[in-house]
Amino acid sequence: MQARWFAYLSPTEPSLLEDTLITPANSLSHQVHDHYLPQLIPHNPSDLHDADHLTTARNSLYNIDGLGVAWYTTSYADFERGNTGHSSDGLETEGLWPAVYKAVQPPLNDLNFRSLCRNTETRCCFAHIRAASGTPIATVNNHPFLFGRHAFMHNGVVAGFSAIKRAVCGEMSEAAFGAINGGTDSEHLAALYMTYLTSGGDASTFSKTYGVREMEEAMRHTVATVIETQKRLLGSKAAPNSLNLCATDGIRLVAYRFRNHATEQPPSLYYSTKAGTTLNRKYPDHPDGIDIAGRFEGKDVEEHGKHLIVASEPSTYKAEDWELIGKNQCVLADPVSKVFEVRDVAYEKTWDAEDPSAA
């Protein structure tokens, strides 16, 4: 089973959660049942004759097992530092920190979620709806997963996770392992990522920020560890993984679209640097291309700040505003160092695995 996720990042332009996560006809809240997948080819290109592209593209029809949203704010830092310049526990608090809301009911039926989205703006948001793959349906297993100021989410599956779980945990730092609250493969990926990002540091290192190249290397190391552990413990029985991964510190972002199979495609993943204007009621146009009486359009499109959206599916009617991320590619974004790249990830041919269902 697969999930859906949505990430918004801008150094200057706040987005209202209601505009991005609820209002559009194909917003994340509607992707519980409905899907829009332009440019997407089937899971295996040889299956182009197959009419059920949603299934062959490894995009689940139903994502009904929980939701989570993390948004970044300076509130904690503003109040905790006060006039002293120091936090109560001695840890760094300056800058953006994530708040999180999680629930197991569908988002459009969750009045708390709708109220939160109507009254919350942010320059960085991670949101996720879950399709469980064996672990319990509980808020503790919902994405995004937080480690200090860092957030992490995943769409896909670590193949044979139960068989490699113990070995993977052995690679983690004490702090990262201790921060795991649930049982999903995804949260264990997050802990492994934090281990590599912090060079095995203690919990205080979760409050630090790191360069986007360091984040990229931690993500690559995480993927490599999973695959190499599978090959070592499972040998020829190791199956391919679907790893659509995303991590942020509220300022920088790294995202992967990955599957270690010679021909099969990962779940869908798109990016946009334009759709944010359509997803903001302060600017002209509507995400569904319709006129809404009384909708506030007080600003010109040219006034909108630079931004990046990475999402499992486009959420606006303008397909041309969205680019499909290629198989085994990553997106890097760091407004501080003016980095924005979409490129191939480091890949070893020996990582190719066979899908047992195709045998």
XYZ file of C-alpha atoms in Angstrom:
359
model
C 0.000 0.000 0.000
C 1.086 3.576 -0.633
C 0.368 6.935 0.968
C 0.229 10.542 -0.238
C 2.217 13.529 0.956
C 2.588 17.262 0.326
C 5.465 19.623 1.182
C 5.523 23.421 0.868
C 8.654 25.517 1.396
C 9.258 29.248 0.965
C 11.767 31.630 2.562
C 9.310 34.556 2.482
C 5.765 33.587 1.423
C 3.396 32.142 4.054
C 0.713 29.731 2.913
C -2.617 29.172 4.645
C -3.015 25.469 5.394
C -6.653 25.566 4.333
C -5.684 26.857 0.878
C -3.107 24.142 0.313
C -4.504 21.101 2.131
C -8.306 21.427 1.925
C -9.664 23.858 -0.691
C -8.445 22.317 -4.000
C -10.536 19.511 -5.466
C -7.364 17.422 -5.550
C -5.851 18.645 -2.305
C -4.189 16.127 -0.027
C -7.416 15.864 1.982
C -9.243 14.594 -1.112
C -6.489 12.154 -2.081
C -7.876 9.740 0.480
C -9.956 8.418 -2.446
C -9.343 10.599 -5.532
C -6.215 10.865 -7.695
C -4.788 13.056 -10.455
C -1.554 11.788 -12.030
C -0.521 13.655 -15.202
C 2.572 12.425 -17.088
C 2.708 9.246 -15.029
C 3.555 5.975 -16.738
C 2.630 2.566 -15.305
C 4.605 0.850 -12.560
C 6.335 -1.230 -15.233
C 6.693 0.400 -18.691
C 5.999 -2.963 -20.328
C 2.472 -2.760 -18.901
C 1.394 0.202 -21.041
C -1.529 -1.870 -22.280
C -2.848 -2.224 -18.723
C -5.900 -0.017 -18.228
C -5.465 0.187 -14.445
C -2.561 2.626 -14.343
C -3.187 3.579 -10.719
C -2.457 0.035 -9.623
C 0.494 -0.539 -11.936
C 1.993 2.785 -10.912
C 1.989 1.720 -7.249
C -0.408 4.479 -6.246
C -2.917 3.283 -3.691
C -6.592 3.943 -4.295
C -7.338 4.420 -0.606
C -5.335 6.314 2.015
C -7.646 6.040 4.993
C -5.379 5.110 7.885
C -4.498 8.482 9.363
C -3.250 11.974 8.695
C -0.487 14.186 9.981
C 0.611 17.746 9.364
C 3.707 19.559 10.622
C 4.092 23.298 10.175
C 7.029 25.493 11.118
C 6.780 28.585 13.300
C 9.068 30.830 15.365
C 6.663 30.865 18.326
C 8.658 28.482 20.528
C 11.896 30.341 19.904
C 10.278 33.742 20.442
C 8.821 32.812 23.821
C 11.495 30.437 25.093
C 14.415 32.791 24.517
C 12.620 35.807 25.923
C 15.030 38.614 26.841
C 17.804 36.358 28.105
C 19.003 34.909 24.822
C 19.089 31.452 26.408
C 16.666 28.550 26.593
C 15.600 26.929 29.843
C 17.379 23.664 29.014
C 20.465 25.158 27.389
C 19.601 23.884 23.895
C 19.474 26.038 20.797
C 15.956 27.368 20.183
C 16.439 30.167 17.675
C 14.602 29.997 14.383
C 11.864 27.738 13.050
C 10.458 24.743 14.923
C 7.742 22.295 13.886
C 4.335 21.915 15.471
C 2.439 18.742 14.600
C -1.136 17.462 14.502
C -2.003 13.798 13.935
C -5.282 11.859 13.842
C -6.586 8.530 12.564
C -9.823 9.782 11.004
C -10.056 11.077 7.416
C -9.080 14.760 7.226
C -12.308 16.123 5.756
C -14.264 14.580 8.653
C -11.918 16.007 11.273
C -13.272 19.309 12.571
C -10.118 19.956 14.606
C -7.983 19.576 11.484
C -10.250 21.879 9.483
C -10.182 24.549 12.195
C -6.412 24.318 12.540
C -5.940 24.668 8.763
C -8.294 27.646 8.555
C -6.287 29.550 11.151
C -2.664 28.552 10.514
C -0.160 30.019 8.079
C 3.393 28.823 7.576
C 6.369 29.078 5.262
C 7.047 25.356 5.610
C 4.503 22.579 5.801
C 4.715 18.766 5.658
C 1.412 16.886 5.368
C 0.725 13.159 4.942
C -2.206 10.755 4.642
C -1.411 7.153 5.441
C -2.144 3.767 3.932
C -0.972 1.289 6.570
C 1.311 -1.563 5.500
C 1.161 -3.886 8.478
C 1.715 -1.706 11.552
C -1.218 -0.554 13.716
C -3.484 2.323 12.768
C -2.522 4.755 15.518
C -1.464 8.398 15.674
C 2.011 7.381 16.801
C 2.523 5.703 13.422
C 1.403 8.717 11.372
C 3.873 10.848 9.466
C 5.586 13.314 9.597
C 8.073 12.128 12.210
C 9.819 14.838 14.220
C 13.349 14.795 15.607
C 13.979 18.181 17.205
C 13.636 20.758 14.445
C 13.732 18.113 11.691
C 10.702 16.504 9.997
C 10.659 13.380 7.833
C 7.990 11.548 5.812
C 7.805 8.588 3.436
C 5.550 7.102 0.776
C 6.252 3.490 -0.117
C 7.577 0.446 1.682
C 10.827 -1.055 2.914
C 10.647 -4.601 1.552
C 11.000 -7.356 4.156
C 11.373 -4.782 6.906
C 10.733 -7.204 9.766
C 13.675 -9.322 8.588
C 16.149 -6.411 8.646
C 14.677 -4.280 11.443
C 17.064 -5.458 14.149
C 20.125 -4.913 11.974
C 18.927 -1.476 10.901
C 18.361 -0.461 14.506
C 21.924 -1.520 15.241
C 23.131 1.179 12.846
C 21.329 3.958 14.739
C 22.685 6.324 17.332
C 21.341 5.927 20.854
C 19.549 9.272 20.552
C 17.869 8.443 17.225
C 16.810 4.964 18.350
C 15.457 6.367 21.602
C 13.349 8.919 19.722
C 11.356 6.246 17.857
C 7.794 6.102 19.203
C 6.019 3.787 16.744
C 6.648 0.668 14.729
C 6.646 1.739 11.086
C 9.452 1.173 8.624
C 9.155 4.887 7.824
C 9.983 6.103 11.339
C 12.973 3.782 11.398
C 14.138 5.319 8.121
C 13.783 8.718 9.780
C 15.888 7.621 12.755
C 18.550 6.225 10.444
C 18.560 9.494 8.484
C 18.997 11.488 11.710
C 21.846 9.216 12.775
C 23.759 10.003 9.612
C 22.775 13.685 9.514
C 24.055 14.265 13.056
C 27.072 11.929 12.715
C 25.691 9.824 15.547
C 25.318 12.762 17.913
C 23.199 12.984 21.048
C 19.715 14.503 21.253
C 21.095 18.051 21.344
C 22.204 17.645 17.730
C 18.540 17.386 16.676
C 18.189 21.118 17.402
C 20.960 22.067 14.980
C 20.643 22.886 11.289
C 22.763 21.276 8.567
C 23.621 22.124 4.987
C 21.500 20.737 2.163
C 24.467 18.697 0.924
C 24.733 17.091 4.350
C 21.020 16.322 4.227
C 21.387 14.790 0.783
C 24.304 12.618 1.908
C 22.367 11.458 4.988
C 19.441 10.472 2.750
C 21.728 8.612 0.326
C 23.420 6.814 3.228
C 20.021 5.810 4.629
C 18.888 4.288 1.331
C 22.233 2.525 0.847
C 22.142 1.017 4.344
C 18.651 -0.405 3.803
C 19.518 -2.000 0.466
C 22.897 -3.340 1.526
C 21.393 -4.800 4.713
C 18.697 -6.515 2.659
C 21.272 -7.991 0.298
C 23.429 -9.176 3.186
C 20.616 -10.792 5.189
C 18.157 -11.845 2.480
C 20.391 -12.466 -0.524
C 18.413 -13.257 -3.669
C 15.146 -12.965 -1.725
C 15.672 -9.223 -1.268
C 12.807 -7.401 -2.985
C 12.831 -3.826 -4.345
C 11.896 -0.892 -2.143
C 9.685 2.093 -2.891
C 11.264 5.059 -1.102
C 9.686 8.431 -1.779
C 11.346 10.302 1.069
C 11.321 13.928 2.201
C 13.136 15.761 4.999
C 13.289 19.386 6.110
C 14.490 21.641 8.912
C 11.952 24.313 8.010
C 14.435 26.098 5.753
C 15.969 23.421 3.510
C 14.433 20.384 1.853
C 15.602 17.106 0.347
C 13.229 14.721 -1.450
C 13.787 11.328 -3.111
C 11.735 9.398 -5.674
C 13.318 5.962 -5.615
C 12.823 2.295 -6.453
C 15.670 -0.207 -6.819
C 14.356 -2.207 -9.752
C 15.687 -2.226 -13.309
C 12.402 -1.125 -14.924
C 9.632 -0.661 -12.342
C 8.614 2.861 -11.362
C 8.321 4.287 -7.822
C 5.099 5.895 -6.601
C 4.325 9.253 -8.210
C 6.105 12.428 -7.099
C 5.940 15.939 -8.584
C 7.402 19.358 -7.900
C 6.281 22.894 -8.691
C 7.752 26.371 -8.288
C 4.608 28.051 -9.671
C 1.508 26.442 -8.151
C 1.819 28.309 -4.848
C 0.178 31.403 -6.315
C -2.884 29.380 -7.317
C -2.956 27.816 -3.841
C -3.122 31.209 -2.099
C -6.399 33.160 -2.006
C -4.526 36.461 -1.830
C -3.556 35.999 -5.481
C -5.579 35.623 -8.703
C -6.882 32.278 -9.970
C -8.290 29.295 -8.087
C -6.706 25.845 -7.783
C -9.679 24.360 -9.655
C -9.836 27.130 -12.281
C -13.214 28.450 -11.148
C -14.451 31.879 -10.063
C -15.454 32.185 -6.414
C -17.458 35.243 -5.441
C -15.754 37.202 -2.688
C -12.457 35.342 -2.951
C -9.700 37.753 -1.911
C -7.308 38.527 -4.774
C -5.548 41.592 -3.454
C -2.073 40.944 -4.854
C -0.475 40.469 -8.248
C 1.114 37.126 -9.108
C 4.474 38.876 -9.507
C 4.408 39.761 -5.802
C 4.350 36.114 -4.700
C 7.588 34.926 -3.116
C 9.754 32.104 -4.401
C 8.572 28.708 -3.245
C 8.780 24.977 -3.820
C 6.070 22.335 -3.586
C 6.886 18.635 -3.676
C 3.857 16.357 -3.658
C 2.639 12.881 -4.519
C 0.056 14.465 -6.832
C -0.590 17.919 -8.322
C -3.263 19.812 -6.449
C -4.079 22.498 -9.036
C -5.778 22.345 -12.417
C -2.726 23.684 -14.271
C -0.829 20.522 -15.172
C 1.863 22.635 -16.834
C 2.807 24.075 -13.424
C 3.946 20.624 -12.258
C 6.935 18.496 -13.222
C 7.085 14.750 -12.662
C 10.276 13.866 -10.797
C 12.071 11.069 -12.609
C 12.735 7.629 -11.213
C 15.703 7.646 -8.827
C 15.988 11.411 -8.786
C 16.224 13.827 -5.871
C 15.189 17.436 -5.289
C 17.438 19.722 -3.260
C 16.332 23.160 -2.077
C 18.216 25.623 0.113
C 17.219 29.295 -0.193
C 20.080 30.291 2.127
C 22.791 29.057 -0.228
C 20.570 29.544 -3.309
C 20.548 25.854 -4.207
C 17.760 24.300 -6.240
C 18.519 21.075 -8.087
C 16.654 18.127 -9.546
C 19.082 15.375 -10.439
C 19.821 11.669 -10.427
C 20.675 10.047 -7.122
C 23.805 7.984 -6.678
C 22.842 4.447 -7.670
C 24.667 1.122 -7.789
C 23.625 -1.383 -10.443
C 24.041 -4.127 -7.842
C 21.098 -2.586 -5.975
C 18.626 -3.879 -8.582
C 16.229 -6.390 -7.013
C 13.448 -8.548 -8.427
C 9.809 -8.151 -7.487
C 8.496 -11.544 -6.225
C 5.004 -10.698 -7.480
C 6.359 -10.629 -11.033
C 7.867 -14.091 -10.825
